[in-house]
PDB file of C-alpha atoms in Angstrom:
ATOM      1  CA  MET A  20      20.394 -54.567 -10.340  1.00  0.00           C
ATOM      2  CA  ALA A  21      20.444 -51.223 -12.776  1.00  0.00           C
ATOM      3  CA  ARG A  22      16.724 -51.745 -13.513  1.00  0.00           C
ATOM      4  CA  ASN A  23      16.123 -52.205  -9.567  1.00  0.00           C
ATOM      5  CA  LYS A  24      17.790 -49.122  -8.994  1.00  0.00           C
ATOM      6  CA  GLU A  25      15.884 -47.159 -11.819  1.00  0.00           C
ATOM      7  CA  LYS A  26      12.725 -48.268 -10.690  1.00  0.00           C
ATOM      8  CA  GLU A  27      13.678 -47.262  -6.583  1.00  0.00           C
ATOM      9  CA  VAL A  28      14.525 -43.600  -8.400  1.00  0.00           C
ATOM     10  CA  LYS A  29      11.187 -43.456 -10.183  1.00  0.00           C
ATOM     11  CA  SER A  30       9.266 -44.511  -6.974  1.00  0.00           C
ATOM     12  CA  LYS A  31      11.002 -41.741  -5.073  1.00  0.00           C
ATOM     13  CA  ILE A  32      10.217 -39.140  -7.642  1.00  0.00           C
ATOM     14  CA  TYR A  33       6.526 -40.313  -7.907  1.00  0.00           C
ATOM     15  CA  ILE A  34       5.981 -40.046  -4.052  1.00  0.00           C
ATOM     16  CA  GLY A  35       8.009 -36.679  -4.170  1.00  0.00           C
ATOM     17  CA  SER A  36       5.639 -35.499  -6.632  1.00  0.00           C
ATOM     18  CA  ARG A  37       2.516 -36.722  -4.698  1.00  0.00           C
ATOM     19  CA  THR A  38       3.320 -35.154  -1.795  1.00  0.00           C
ATOM     20  CA  PHE A  39       4.000 -31.690  -3.274  1.00  0.00           C
ATOM     21  CA  ASP A  40       0.586 -31.880  -5.020  1.00  0.00           C
ATOM     22  CA  VAL A  41      -0.884 -32.707  -1.803  1.00  0.00           C
ATOM     23  CA  VAL A  42       0.850 -29.903   0.085  1.00  0.00           C
ATOM     24  CA  LEU A  43       0.314 -27.788  -2.403  1.00  0.00           C
ATOM     25  CA  TYR A  44      -3.734 -28.773  -2.732  1.00  0.00           C
ATOM     26  CA  ILE A  45      -3.808 -28.007   1.044  1.00  0.00           C
ATOM     27  CA  LEU A  46      -2.222 -24.594   0.693  1.00  0.00           C
ATOM     28  CA  MET A  47      -4.441 -23.848  -1.826  1.00  0.00           C
ATOM     29  CA  GLY A  48      -7.287 -24.625  -0.037  1.00  0.00           C
ATOM     30  CA  LEU A  49      -6.471 -22.748   3.106  1.00  0.00           C
ATOM     31  CA  LEU A  50      -5.689 -19.601   0.723  1.00  0.00           C
ATOM     32  CA  SER A  51      -8.830 -20.279  -0.936  1.00  0.00           C
ATOM     33  CA  ILE A  52     -10.569 -20.030   2.892  1.00  0.00           C
ATOM     34  CA  VAL A  53      -8.346 -17.203   3.727  1.00  0.00           C
ATOM     35  CA  PHE A  54      -9.872 -15.093   0.562  1.00  0.00           C
ATOM     36  CA  ILE A  55     -13.019 -16.149   0.073  1.00  0.00           C
ATOM     37  CA  TYR A  56     -14.539 -16.053   3.959  1.00  0.00           C
ATOM     38  CA  PRO A  57     -14.216 -12.049   3.728  1.00  0.00           C
ATOM     39  CA  PHE A  58     -16.835 -12.372   0.811  1.00  0.00           C
ATOM     40  CA  LEU A  59     -19.496 -14.422   2.239  1.00  0.00           C
ATOM     41  CA  ASN A  60     -18.970 -13.058   5.604  1.00  0.00           C
ATOM     42  CA  VAL A  61     -19.681  -9.459   3.865  1.00  0.00           C
ATOM     43  CA  LEU A  62     -22.503 -11.352   2.021  1.00  0.00           C
ATOM     44  CA  ALA A  63     -23.892 -12.922   4.752  1.00  0.00           C
ATOM     45  CA  ILE A  64     -24.534  -9.892   6.999  1.00  0.00           C
ATOM     46  CA  SER A  65     -26.170  -7.816   4.364  1.00  0.00           C
ATOM     47  CA  PHE A  66     -29.131  -9.890   4.527  1.00  0.00           C
ATOM     48  CA  SER A  67     -28.904 -10.521   8.467  1.00  0.00           C
ATOM     49  CA  GLY A  68     -30.885  -9.005  11.246  1.00  0.00           C
ATOM     50  CA  ASN A  69     -29.825  -6.643  13.283  1.00  0.00           C
ATOM     51  CA  SER A  70     -30.010  -8.944  16.650  1.00  0.00           C
ATOM     52  CA  ALA A  71     -27.980 -11.524  14.713  1.00  0.00           C
ATOM     53  CA  ILE A  72     -25.326  -8.879  13.629  1.00  0.00           C
ATOM     54  CA  VAL A  73     -25.046  -7.581  17.265  1.00  0.00           C
ATOM     55  CA  THR A  74     -24.171 -10.795  18.825  1.00  0.00           C
ATOM     56  CA  GLY A  75     -21.519 -11.721  16.396  1.00  0.00           C
ATOM     57  CA  GLN A  76     -23.855 -14.882  14.849  1.00  0.00           C
ATOM     58  CA  VAL A  77     -23.135 -14.127  11.498  1.00  0.00           C
ATOM     59  CA  THR A  78     -20.330 -16.043   9.549  1.00  0.00           C
ATOM     60  CA  PHE A  79     -20.539 -17.763   6.506  1.00  0.00           C
ATOM     61  CA  PHE A  80     -24.671 -17.755   6.081  1.00  0.00           C
ATOM     62  CA  PRO A  81     -27.390 -15.126   7.037  1.00  0.00           C
ATOM     63  CA  ARG A  82     -29.066 -15.185  10.159  1.00  0.00           C
ATOM     64  CA  ASP A  83     -32.974 -13.669  10.447  1.00  0.00           C
ATOM     65  CA  PHE A  84     -33.091 -12.804   6.789  1.00  0.00           C
ATOM     66  CA  ILE A  85     -33.791  -9.498   5.746  1.00  0.00           C
ATOM     67  CA  LEU A  86     -33.938  -7.592   2.284  1.00  0.00           C
ATOM     68  CA  ASP A  87     -34.227  -4.183   3.677  1.00  0.00           C
ATOM     69  CA  GLY A  88     -30.484  -3.161   3.302  1.00  0.00           C
ATOM     70  CA  TYR A  89     -31.054  -3.556  -0.424  1.00  0.00           C
ATOM     71  CA  GLU A  90     -34.063  -1.771  -0.605  1.00  0.00           C
ATOM     72  CA  MET A  91     -32.822   1.115   1.375  1.00  0.00           C
ATOM     73  CA  LEU A  92     -29.824   1.274  -0.757  1.00  0.00           C
ATOM     74  CA  PHE A  93     -32.146   1.534  -4.157  1.00  0.00           C
ATOM     75  CA  GLU A  94     -33.858   4.557  -2.564  1.00  0.00           C
ATOM     76  CA  ASP A  95     -30.923   6.232  -3.287  1.00  0.00           C
ATOM     77  CA  GLU A  96     -31.900   8.305  -6.557  1.00  0.00           C
ATOM     78  CA  ASN A  97     -28.571   8.631  -7.782  1.00  0.00           C
ATOM     79  CA  ILE A  98     -27.574   4.917  -7.567  1.00  0.00           C
ATOM     80  CA  PHE A  99     -28.995   4.009 -10.774  1.00  0.00           C
ATOM     81  CA  GLN A 100     -27.804   6.921 -12.504  1.00  0.00           C
ATOM     82  CA  ALA A 101     -24.015   6.053 -11.317  1.00  0.00           C
ATOM     83  CA  TYR A 102     -24.323   2.346 -12.306  1.00  0.00           C
ATOM     84  CA  TRP A 103     -24.931   3.845 -15.745  1.00  0.00           C
ATOM     85  CA  ASN A 104     -22.242   6.496 -15.345  1.00  0.00           C
ATOM     86  CA  THR A 105     -19.494   3.661 -14.534  1.00  0.00           C
ATOM     87  CA  ILE A 106     -20.141   1.421 -17.179  1.00  0.00           C
ATOM     88  CA  VAL A 107     -20.003   4.557 -19.622  1.00  0.00           C
ATOM     89  CA  ILE A 108     -16.655   5.044 -18.686  1.00  0.00           C
ATOM     90  CA  ALA A 109     -15.345   1.430 -18.153  1.00  0.00           C
ATOM     91  CA  ALA A 110     -16.238   0.969 -22.059  1.00  0.00           C
ATOM     92  CA  GLY A 111     -15.151   4.333 -23.126  1.00  0.00           C
ATOM     93  CA  SER A 112     -11.343   3.474 -21.036  1.00  0.00           C
ATOM     94  CA  VAL A 113     -11.481   0.135 -22.394  1.00  0.00           C
ATOM     95  CA  VAL A 114     -12.316   1.144 -26.207  1.00  0.00           C
ATOM     96  CA  PHE A 115      -9.217   4.276 -25.932  1.00  0.00           C
ATOM     97  CA  SER A 116      -7.020   2.266 -24.219  1.00  0.00           C
ATOM     98  CA  LEU A 117      -7.105  -1.047 -26.444  1.00  0.00           C
ATOM     99  CA  THR A 118      -6.675   0.877 -29.870  1.00  0.00           C
ATOM    100  CA  LEU A 119      -4.581   3.437 -28.509  1.00  0.00           C
ATOM    101  CA  THR A 120      -1.899   1.356 -26.654  1.00  0.00           C
ATOM    102  CA  SER A 121      -2.145  -1.005 -29.973  1.00  0.00           C
ATOM    103  CA  MET A 122      -1.245   1.858 -31.904  1.00  0.00           C
ATOM    104  CA  MET A 123       1.297   2.370 -30.378  1.00  0.00           C
ATOM    105  CA  ALA A 124       2.968  -0.553 -29.637  1.00  0.00           C
ATOM    106  CA  TYR A 125       2.349  -1.764 -33.511  1.00  0.00           C
ATOM    107  CA  VAL A 126       4.900   0.918 -34.853  1.00  0.00           C
ATOM    108  CA  LEU A 127       7.428   0.374 -32.109  1.00  0.00           C
ATOM    109  CA  MET A 128       7.297  -2.823 -32.948  1.00  0.00           C
ATOM    110  CA  ILE A 129       8.210  -2.293 -36.543  1.00  0.00           C
ATOM    111  CA  PRO A 130      11.862  -2.584 -37.117  1.00  0.00           C
ATOM    112  CA  ASP A 131      12.948   0.353 -39.254  1.00  0.00           C
ATOM    113  CA  PHE A 132      10.592   2.672 -37.566  1.00  0.00           C
ATOM    114  CA  VAL A 133      12.779   5.785 -37.274  1.00  0.00           C
ATOM    115  CA  MET A 134      11.558   6.777 -33.531  1.00  0.00           C
ATOM    116  CA  LYS A 135      11.474   3.395 -32.537  1.00  0.00           C
ATOM    117  CA  LYS A 136      14.176   4.275 -29.794  1.00  0.00           C
ATOM    118  CA  PRO A 137      13.332   7.881 -28.826  1.00  0.00           C
ATOM    119  CA  LEU A 138       9.530   6.759 -28.337  1.00  0.00           C
ATOM    120  CA  SER A 139      10.728   4.075 -26.345  1.00  0.00           C
ATOM    121  CA  ILE A 140      12.978   5.984 -24.005  1.00  0.00           C
ATOM    122  CA  TYR A 141       9.986   8.100 -23.471  1.00  0.00           C
ATOM    123  CA  LEU A 142       7.387   5.423 -22.313  1.00  0.00           C
ATOM    124  CA  LEU A 143      10.288   4.278 -19.888  1.00  0.00           C
ATOM    125  CA  ILE A 144      10.492   7.661 -18.369  1.00  0.00           C
ATOM    126  CA  THR A 145       6.947   7.522 -17.973  1.00  0.00           C
ATOM    127  CA  MET A 146       7.191   4.399 -15.866  1.00  0.00           C
ATOM    128  CA  PHE A 147       9.223   6.125 -13.195  1.00  0.00           C
ATOM    129  CA  PHE A 148       8.337   9.536 -12.883  1.00  0.00           C
ATOM    130  CA  SER A 149       4.799  11.402 -12.888  1.00  0.00           C
ATOM    131  CA  GLY A 150       3.589  15.323 -13.097  1.00  0.00           C
ATOM    132  CA  GLY A 151       1.978  14.543  -9.400  1.00  0.00           C
ATOM    133  CA  MET A 152      -1.529  15.433  -8.281  1.00  0.00           C
ATOM    134  CA  VAL A 153      -1.691  19.446  -8.982  1.00  0.00           C
ATOM    135  CA  PRO A 154      -0.415  19.307 -12.429  1.00  0.00           C
ATOM    136  CA  GLY A 155      -2.698  16.599 -13.644  1.00  0.00           C
ATOM    137  CA  TYR A 156      -5.634  18.810 -11.937  1.00  0.00           C
ATOM    138  CA  LEU A 157      -4.536  21.834 -13.679  1.00  0.00           C
ATOM    139  CA  LEU A 158      -4.158  20.231 -16.751  1.00  0.00           C
ATOM    140  CA  ILE A 159      -7.311  18.754 -17.016  1.00  0.00           C
ATOM    141  CA  ARG A 160      -8.818  22.168 -15.518  1.00  0.00           C
ATOM    142  CA  ASN A 161      -7.200  23.955 -18.604  1.00  0.00           C
ATOM    143  CA  LEU A 162      -7.871  21.312 -21.042  1.00  0.00           C
ATOM    144  CA  GLY A 163     -11.743  21.823 -20.355  1.00  0.00           C
ATOM    145  CA  LEU A 164     -12.404  18.181 -19.001  1.00  0.00           C
ATOM    146  CA  PHE A 165     -13.115  18.997 -15.552  1.00  0.00           C
ATOM    147  CA  ASN A 166     -16.671  17.618 -14.690  1.00  0.00           C
ATOM    148  CA  THR A 167     -16.977  15.341 -17.342  1.00  0.00           C
ATOM    149  CA  ILE A 168     -16.398  11.837 -18.111  1.00  0.00           C
ATOM    150  CA  TRP A 169     -13.206  12.293 -20.202  1.00  0.00           C
ATOM    151  CA  ALA A 170     -11.575  13.477 -17.432  1.00  0.00           C
ATOM    152  CA  LEU A 171     -11.936   9.756 -15.997  1.00  0.00           C
ATOM    153  CA  ILE A 172     -10.997   8.149 -19.728  1.00  0.00           C
ATOM    154  CA  LEU A 173      -8.591  10.063 -21.493  1.00  0.00           C
ATOM    155  CA  PRO A 174      -5.676  10.125 -18.652  1.00  0.00           C
ATOM    156  CA  GLY A 175      -5.194   6.789 -18.245  1.00  0.00           C
ATOM    157  CA  ALA A 176      -6.051   5.386 -21.814  1.00  0.00           C
ATOM    158  CA  ILE A 177      -2.155   4.380 -22.335  1.00  0.00           C
ATOM    159  CA  SER A 178       0.172   2.939 -19.810  1.00  0.00           C
ATOM    160  CA  ALA A 179       3.744   2.163 -20.621  1.00  0.00           C
ATOM    161  CA  TYR A 180       3.567  -1.125 -19.086  1.00  0.00           C
ATOM    162  CA  ASN A 181       0.788  -1.729 -21.519  1.00  0.00           C
ATOM    163  CA  VAL A 182       2.306  -0.564 -24.477  1.00  0.00           C
ATOM    164  CA  PHE A 183       5.760  -2.851 -24.196  1.00  0.00           C
ATOM    165  CA  VAL A 184       3.501  -5.855 -23.068  1.00  0.00           C
ATOM    166  CA  TYR A 185       1.829  -5.703 -26.424  1.00  0.00           C
ATOM    167  CA  ARG A 186       5.242  -4.881 -28.321  1.00  0.00           C
ATOM    168  CA  ALA A 187       6.083  -8.036 -26.896  1.00  0.00           C
ATOM    169  CA  PHE A 188       3.106 -10.062 -27.919  1.00  0.00           C
ATOM    170  CA  TYR A 189       3.300  -8.570 -31.617  1.00  0.00           C
ATOM    171  CA  LYS A 190       7.108  -9.719 -32.319  1.00  0.00           C
ATOM    172  CA  GLY A 191       5.447 -12.814 -31.333  1.00  0.00           C
ATOM    173  CA  ILE A 192       3.968 -12.910 -34.137  1.00  0.00           C
ATOM    174  CA  SER A 193       5.740 -13.562 -37.392  1.00  0.00           C
ATOM    175  CA  LEU A 194       6.911 -10.858 -39.581  1.00  0.00           C
ATOM    176  CA  ASP A 195       6.552 -12.942 -43.154  1.00  0.00           C
ATOM    177  CA  LEU A 196       2.485 -11.899 -42.346  1.00  0.00           C
ATOM    178  CA  ARG A 197       3.043  -8.190 -42.328  1.00  0.00           C
ATOM    179  CA  GLU A 198       5.363  -8.202 -45.833  1.00  0.00           C
ATOM    180  CA  ALA A 199       2.894 -10.464 -47.353  1.00  0.00           C
ATOM    181  CA  ALA A 200       0.277  -7.958 -46.452  1.00  0.00           C
ATOM    182  CA  LYS A 201       1.944  -4.966 -47.556  1.00  0.00           C
ATOM    183  CA  ILE A 202       2.791  -6.699 -50.749  1.00  0.00           C
ATOM    184  CA  ASP A 203      -0.855  -7.652 -51.594  1.00  0.00           C
ATOM    185  CA  GLY A 204      -1.273  -3.673 -51.118  1.00  0.00           C
ATOM    186  CA  ALA A 205      -2.575  -3.576 -47.476  1.00  0.00           C
ATOM    187  CA  SER A 206      -2.279  -0.335 -45.487  1.00  0.00           C
ATOM    188  CA  GLU A 207      -0.063  -0.651 -41.681  1.00  0.00           C
ATOM    189  CA  PHE A 208      -4.016   0.002 -39.846  1.00  0.00           C
ATOM    190  CA  GLY A 209      -5.231  -2.632 -42.112  1.00  0.00           C
ATOM    191  CA  ILE A 210      -1.927  -4.965 -41.191  1.00  0.00           C
ATOM    192  CA  LEU A 211      -2.904  -4.149 -37.332  1.00  0.00           C
ATOM    193  CA  ALA A 212      -6.716  -4.047 -37.744  1.00  0.00           C
ATOM    194  CA  ARG A 213      -6.824  -7.424 -39.945  1.00  0.00           C
ATOM    195  CA  ILE A 214      -3.550  -9.596 -38.985  1.00  0.00           C
ATOM    196  CA  TYR A 215      -2.385  -8.363 -35.175  1.00  0.00           C
ATOM    197  CA  VAL A 216      -5.493  -7.663 -33.531  1.00  0.00           C
ATOM    198  CA  PRO A 217      -7.190 -11.375 -34.665  1.00  0.00           C
ATOM    199  CA  LEU A 218      -4.287 -13.373 -33.269  1.00  0.00           C
ATOM    200  CA  SER A 219      -4.332 -11.048 -30.141  1.00  0.00           C
ATOM    201  CA  LYS A 220      -7.508 -11.897 -28.366  1.00  0.00           C
ATOM    202  CA  ALA A 221      -6.120 -13.334 -25.754  1.00  0.00           C
ATOM    203  CA  LEU A 222      -4.153 -10.527 -25.064  1.00  0.00           C
ATOM    204  CA  TYR A 223      -7.226  -7.782 -25.522  1.00  0.00           C
ATOM    205  CA  ALA A 224      -9.195  -9.802 -23.141  1.00  0.00           C
ATOM    206  CA  THR A 225      -6.450  -9.807 -20.377  1.00  0.00           C
ATOM    207  CA  PHE A 226      -5.796  -6.203 -20.450  1.00  0.00           C
ATOM    208  CA  GLY A 227      -9.555  -5.182 -21.642  1.00  0.00           C
ATOM    209  CA  MET A 228     -10.675  -7.029 -18.237  1.00  0.00           C
ATOM    210  CA  PHE A 229      -7.716  -5.400 -16.165  1.00  0.00           C
ATOM    211  CA  CYS A 230      -8.915  -1.877 -17.890  1.00  0.00           C
ATOM    212  CA  VAL A 231     -12.403  -2.462 -16.534  1.00  0.00           C
ATOM    213  CA  VAL A 232     -11.782  -3.763 -13.041  1.00  0.00           C
ATOM    214  CA  GLY A 233      -9.567  -1.062 -12.206  1.00  0.00           C
ATOM    215  CA  VAL A 234     -11.556   1.592 -13.563  1.00  0.00           C
ATOM    216  CA  TRP A 235     -14.612   0.489 -11.776  1.00  0.00           C
ATOM    217  CA  ASN A 236     -12.677   0.338  -8.507  1.00  0.00           C
ATOM    218  CA  SER A 237     -11.309   3.568  -8.929  1.00  0.00           C
ATOM    219  CA  TYR A 238     -12.691   6.708  -7.240  1.00  0.00           C
ATOM    220  CA  MET A 239      -9.916   9.226  -6.741  1.00  0.00           C
ATOM    221  CA  PRO A 240     -10.387  10.560 -10.144  1.00  0.00           C
ATOM    222  CA  ALA A 241     -13.960  11.143 -10.021  1.00  0.00           C
ATOM    223  CA  LEU A 242     -13.215  12.516  -6.507  1.00  0.00           C
ATOM    224  CA  LEU A 243     -10.858  15.115  -7.844  1.00  0.00           C
ATOM    225  CA  TYR A 244     -12.608  15.724 -11.133  1.00  0.00           C
ATOM    226  CA  ILE A 245     -16.367  15.466 -10.816  1.00  0.00           C
ATOM    227  CA  LYS A 246     -18.485  17.760  -9.074  1.00  0.00           C
ATOM    228  CA  ASP A 247     -21.891  16.888  -9.947  1.00  0.00           C
ATOM    229  CA  LYS A 248     -23.459  13.724  -8.035  1.00  0.00           C
ATOM    230  CA  ASP A 249     -25.493  12.923 -11.685  1.00  0.00           C
ATOM    231  CA  ARG A 250     -22.086  12.394 -13.014  1.00  0.00           C
ATOM    232  CA  GLN A 251     -20.364  10.771 -10.321  1.00  0.00           C
ATOM    233  CA  PRO A 252     -19.480   6.694 -10.999  1.00  0.00           C
ATOM    234  CA  ILE A 253     -20.922   3.899  -8.687  1.00  0.00           C
ATOM    235  CA  GLN A 254     -17.352   4.008  -6.433  1.00  0.00           C
ATOM    236  CA  MET A 255     -18.666   7.986  -4.994  1.00  0.00           C
ATOM    237  CA  VAL A 256     -21.748   6.516  -4.207  1.00  0.00           C
ATOM    238  CA  LEU A 257     -20.299   3.246  -2.397  1.00  0.00           C
ATOM    239  CA  ARG A 258     -17.470   5.851  -0.856  1.00  0.00           C
ATOM    240  CA  ARG A 259     -20.347   8.024   0.822  1.00  0.00           C
ATOM    241  CA  ILE A 260     -22.278   5.496   2.077  1.00  0.00           C
ATOM    242  CA  VAL A 261     -19.491   3.562   3.563  1.00  0.00           C
ATOM    243  CA  PHE A 262     -16.869   6.115   4.477  1.00  0.00           C
ATOM    244  CA  ALA A 263     -18.535   9.730   4.661  1.00  0.00           C
ATOM    245  CA  ASN A 264     -21.981   8.291   6.536  1.00  0.00           C
ATOM    246  CA  GLY A 265     -23.797   8.590   3.659  1.00  0.00           C
ATOM    247  CA  ILE A 266     -26.408   6.238   5.085  1.00  0.00           C
ATOM    248  CA  GLY A 267     -27.404   9.693   7.445  1.00  0.00           C
ATOM    249  CA  ALA A 268     -29.447  10.826   4.589  1.00  0.00           C
ATOM    250  CA  MET A 269     -31.782   8.153   4.040  1.00  0.00           C
ATOM    251  CA  GLN A 270     -34.498   9.284   6.274  1.00  0.00           C
ATOM    252  CA  ASN A 271     -36.406   5.643   5.959  1.00  0.00           C
ATOM    253  CA  ALA A 272     -33.006   3.996   6.846  1.00  0.00           C
ATOM    254  CA  ASN A 273     -32.276   6.255  10.229  1.00  0.00           C
ATOM    255  CA  ASP A 274     -35.770   5.383  11.306  1.00  0.00           C
ATOM    256  CA  MET A 275     -35.157   1.603  11.050  1.00  0.00           C
ATOM    257  CA  ILE A 276     -31.842   1.764  12.485  1.00  0.00           C
ATOM    258  CA  ASN A 277     -32.963   3.871  15.517  1.00  0.00           C
ATOM    259  CA  ASN A 278     -35.712   1.420  15.683  1.00  0.00           C
ATOM    260  CA  GLY A 279     -33.100  -1.725  15.894  1.00  0.00           C
ATOM    261  CA  LYS A 280     -34.949  -3.073  12.916  1.00  0.00           C
ATOM    262  CA  LEU A 281     -31.780  -2.429  10.706  1.00  0.00           C
ATOM    263  CA  ASN A 282     -27.981  -2.504  11.280  1.00  0.00           C
ATOM    264  CA  TYR A 283     -26.186   0.006   9.359  1.00  0.00           C
ATOM    265  CA  LEU A 284     -23.796  -2.692   8.080  1.00  0.00           C
ATOM    266  CA  ASN A 285     -26.724  -4.031   6.624  1.00  0.00           C
ATOM    267  CA  VAL A 286     -26.998  -1.116   3.886  1.00  0.00           C
ATOM    268  CA  GLN A 287     -22.743  -0.479   3.948  1.00  0.00           C
ATOM    269  CA  TYR A 288     -22.325  -4.148   2.909  1.00  0.00           C
ATOM    270  CA  ALA A 289     -25.209  -4.316   0.752  1.00  0.00           C
ATOM    271  CA  CYS A 290     -23.551  -1.395  -1.535  1.00  0.00           C
ATOM    272  CA  ILE A 291     -20.351  -3.309  -1.438  1.00  0.00           C
ATOM    273  CA  ILE A 292     -22.049  -6.418  -2.774  1.00  0.00           C
ATOM    274  CA  MET A 293     -23.566  -4.138  -5.762  1.00  0.00           C
ATOM    275  CA  THR A 294     -20.620  -2.700  -6.488  1.00  0.00           C
ATOM    276  CA  MET A 295     -18.390  -5.474  -6.906  1.00  0.00           C
ATOM    277  CA  GLY A 296     -21.306  -8.059  -8.200  1.00  0.00           C
ATOM    278  CA  PRO A 297     -20.845  -7.260 -12.101  1.00  0.00           C
ATOM    279  CA  ILE A 298     -17.097  -7.708 -11.925  1.00  0.00           C
ATOM    280  CA  LEU A 299     -17.178 -11.394 -10.506  1.00  0.00           C
ATOM    281  CA  LEU A 300     -19.985 -12.181 -13.128  1.00  0.00           C
ATOM    282  CA  ALA A 301     -17.541 -10.850 -15.873  1.00  0.00           C
ATOM    283  CA  TYR A 302     -14.679 -12.671 -14.856  1.00  0.00           C
ATOM    284  CA  PRO A 303     -15.666 -16.440 -15.775  1.00  0.00           C
ATOM    285  CA  PHE A 304     -16.009 -15.209 -19.429  1.00  0.00           C
ATOM    286  CA  VAL A 305     -12.402 -14.129 -20.138  1.00  0.00           C
ATOM    287  CA  GLN A 306     -10.570 -16.142 -16.976  1.00  0.00           C
ATOM    288  CA  LYS A 307      -9.748 -18.751 -19.766  1.00  0.00           C
ATOM    289  CA  TYR A 308      -7.274 -15.689 -21.426  1.00  0.00           C
ATOM    290  CA  PHE A 309      -5.946 -14.581 -18.456  1.00  0.00           C
ATOM    291  CA  VAL A 310      -2.776 -17.329 -18.342  1.00  0.00           C
ATOM    292  CA  LYS A 311      -2.253 -16.457 -22.194  1.00  0.00           C
ATOM    293  CA  GLY A 312      -1.920 -13.155 -22.349  1.00  0.00           C
ATOM    294  CA  MET A 313       0.074 -12.417 -19.448  1.00  0.00           C
ATOM    295  CA  GLN A 314       2.504 -15.470 -19.817  1.00  0.00           C
ATOM    296  CA  VAL A 315       2.894 -14.057 -23.623  1.00  0.00           C
ATOM    297  CA  GLY A 316       4.058 -10.843 -22.114  1.00  0.00           C
ATOM    298  CA  ALA A 317       6.732 -12.416 -19.588  1.00  0.00           C
ATOM    299  CA  VAL A 318       8.514 -14.376 -21.928  1.00  0.00           C
ATOM    300  CA  LYS A 319       8.966 -12.717 -24.933  1.00  0.00           C
ATOM    301  CA  GLY A 320      11.083  -9.506 -25.053  1.00  0.00           C
TER     302      GLY A 320
END
């Protein structure tokens, strides 16, 4: 009798678990459609002809396939320079962010560091209060960083949230390794570079990718601090074409639009695809580190 009841309970648990899995898969499938459809629609419109776009025939797949939107986009003389500027800014931001955040998190992790508490309080305050846009702008000008890529790299080099997550990750590494290295004569910087950094690859991959995405999608700092077009990142080109009607500066595109051969959405959506393409290609290579990198910061204090 007891065995029958046990089997019945296990059967109910199994059925409940399978039902939950089915509901979860259906829900995730619907969410995937909601998230993927706008991207596929933008991609299809960028390759579609004017008549198909105007009549609303484009959904997932292009109609009247054309490449004119991309051709017009690459006629912009600033597009390749903007790409290069964005790559330099993103690489510099990642290097400075990972290096400086690691160093600060490491010293805050050391139990006998005398400035541990004051620095932690100082960082905590910056999570709730900021200087504001106008003081930040004046600071950039007074430091001589205005109209340079350093104005887009240095202000975001250290984040208080990142420091605390790094510190939590480092606390998960045994202090015995640090003590053994000190006995062998290693310096603090050597301990960080040779022990903590190699053991924190998931953390660096995760936050490095977050940093790249944040820099790649940001245009407000460039709008405030960069004056010359040849120093602007790709997002400023995207903003000019999509929001500021920058397509009007392309005479060939204007003529083709007036003749009905090209739709203004072709160039705008082509610019969107070309802007987000590198990030989409980079995600699969670091995706496996995301769960591990974020979980450690969430469960360790």
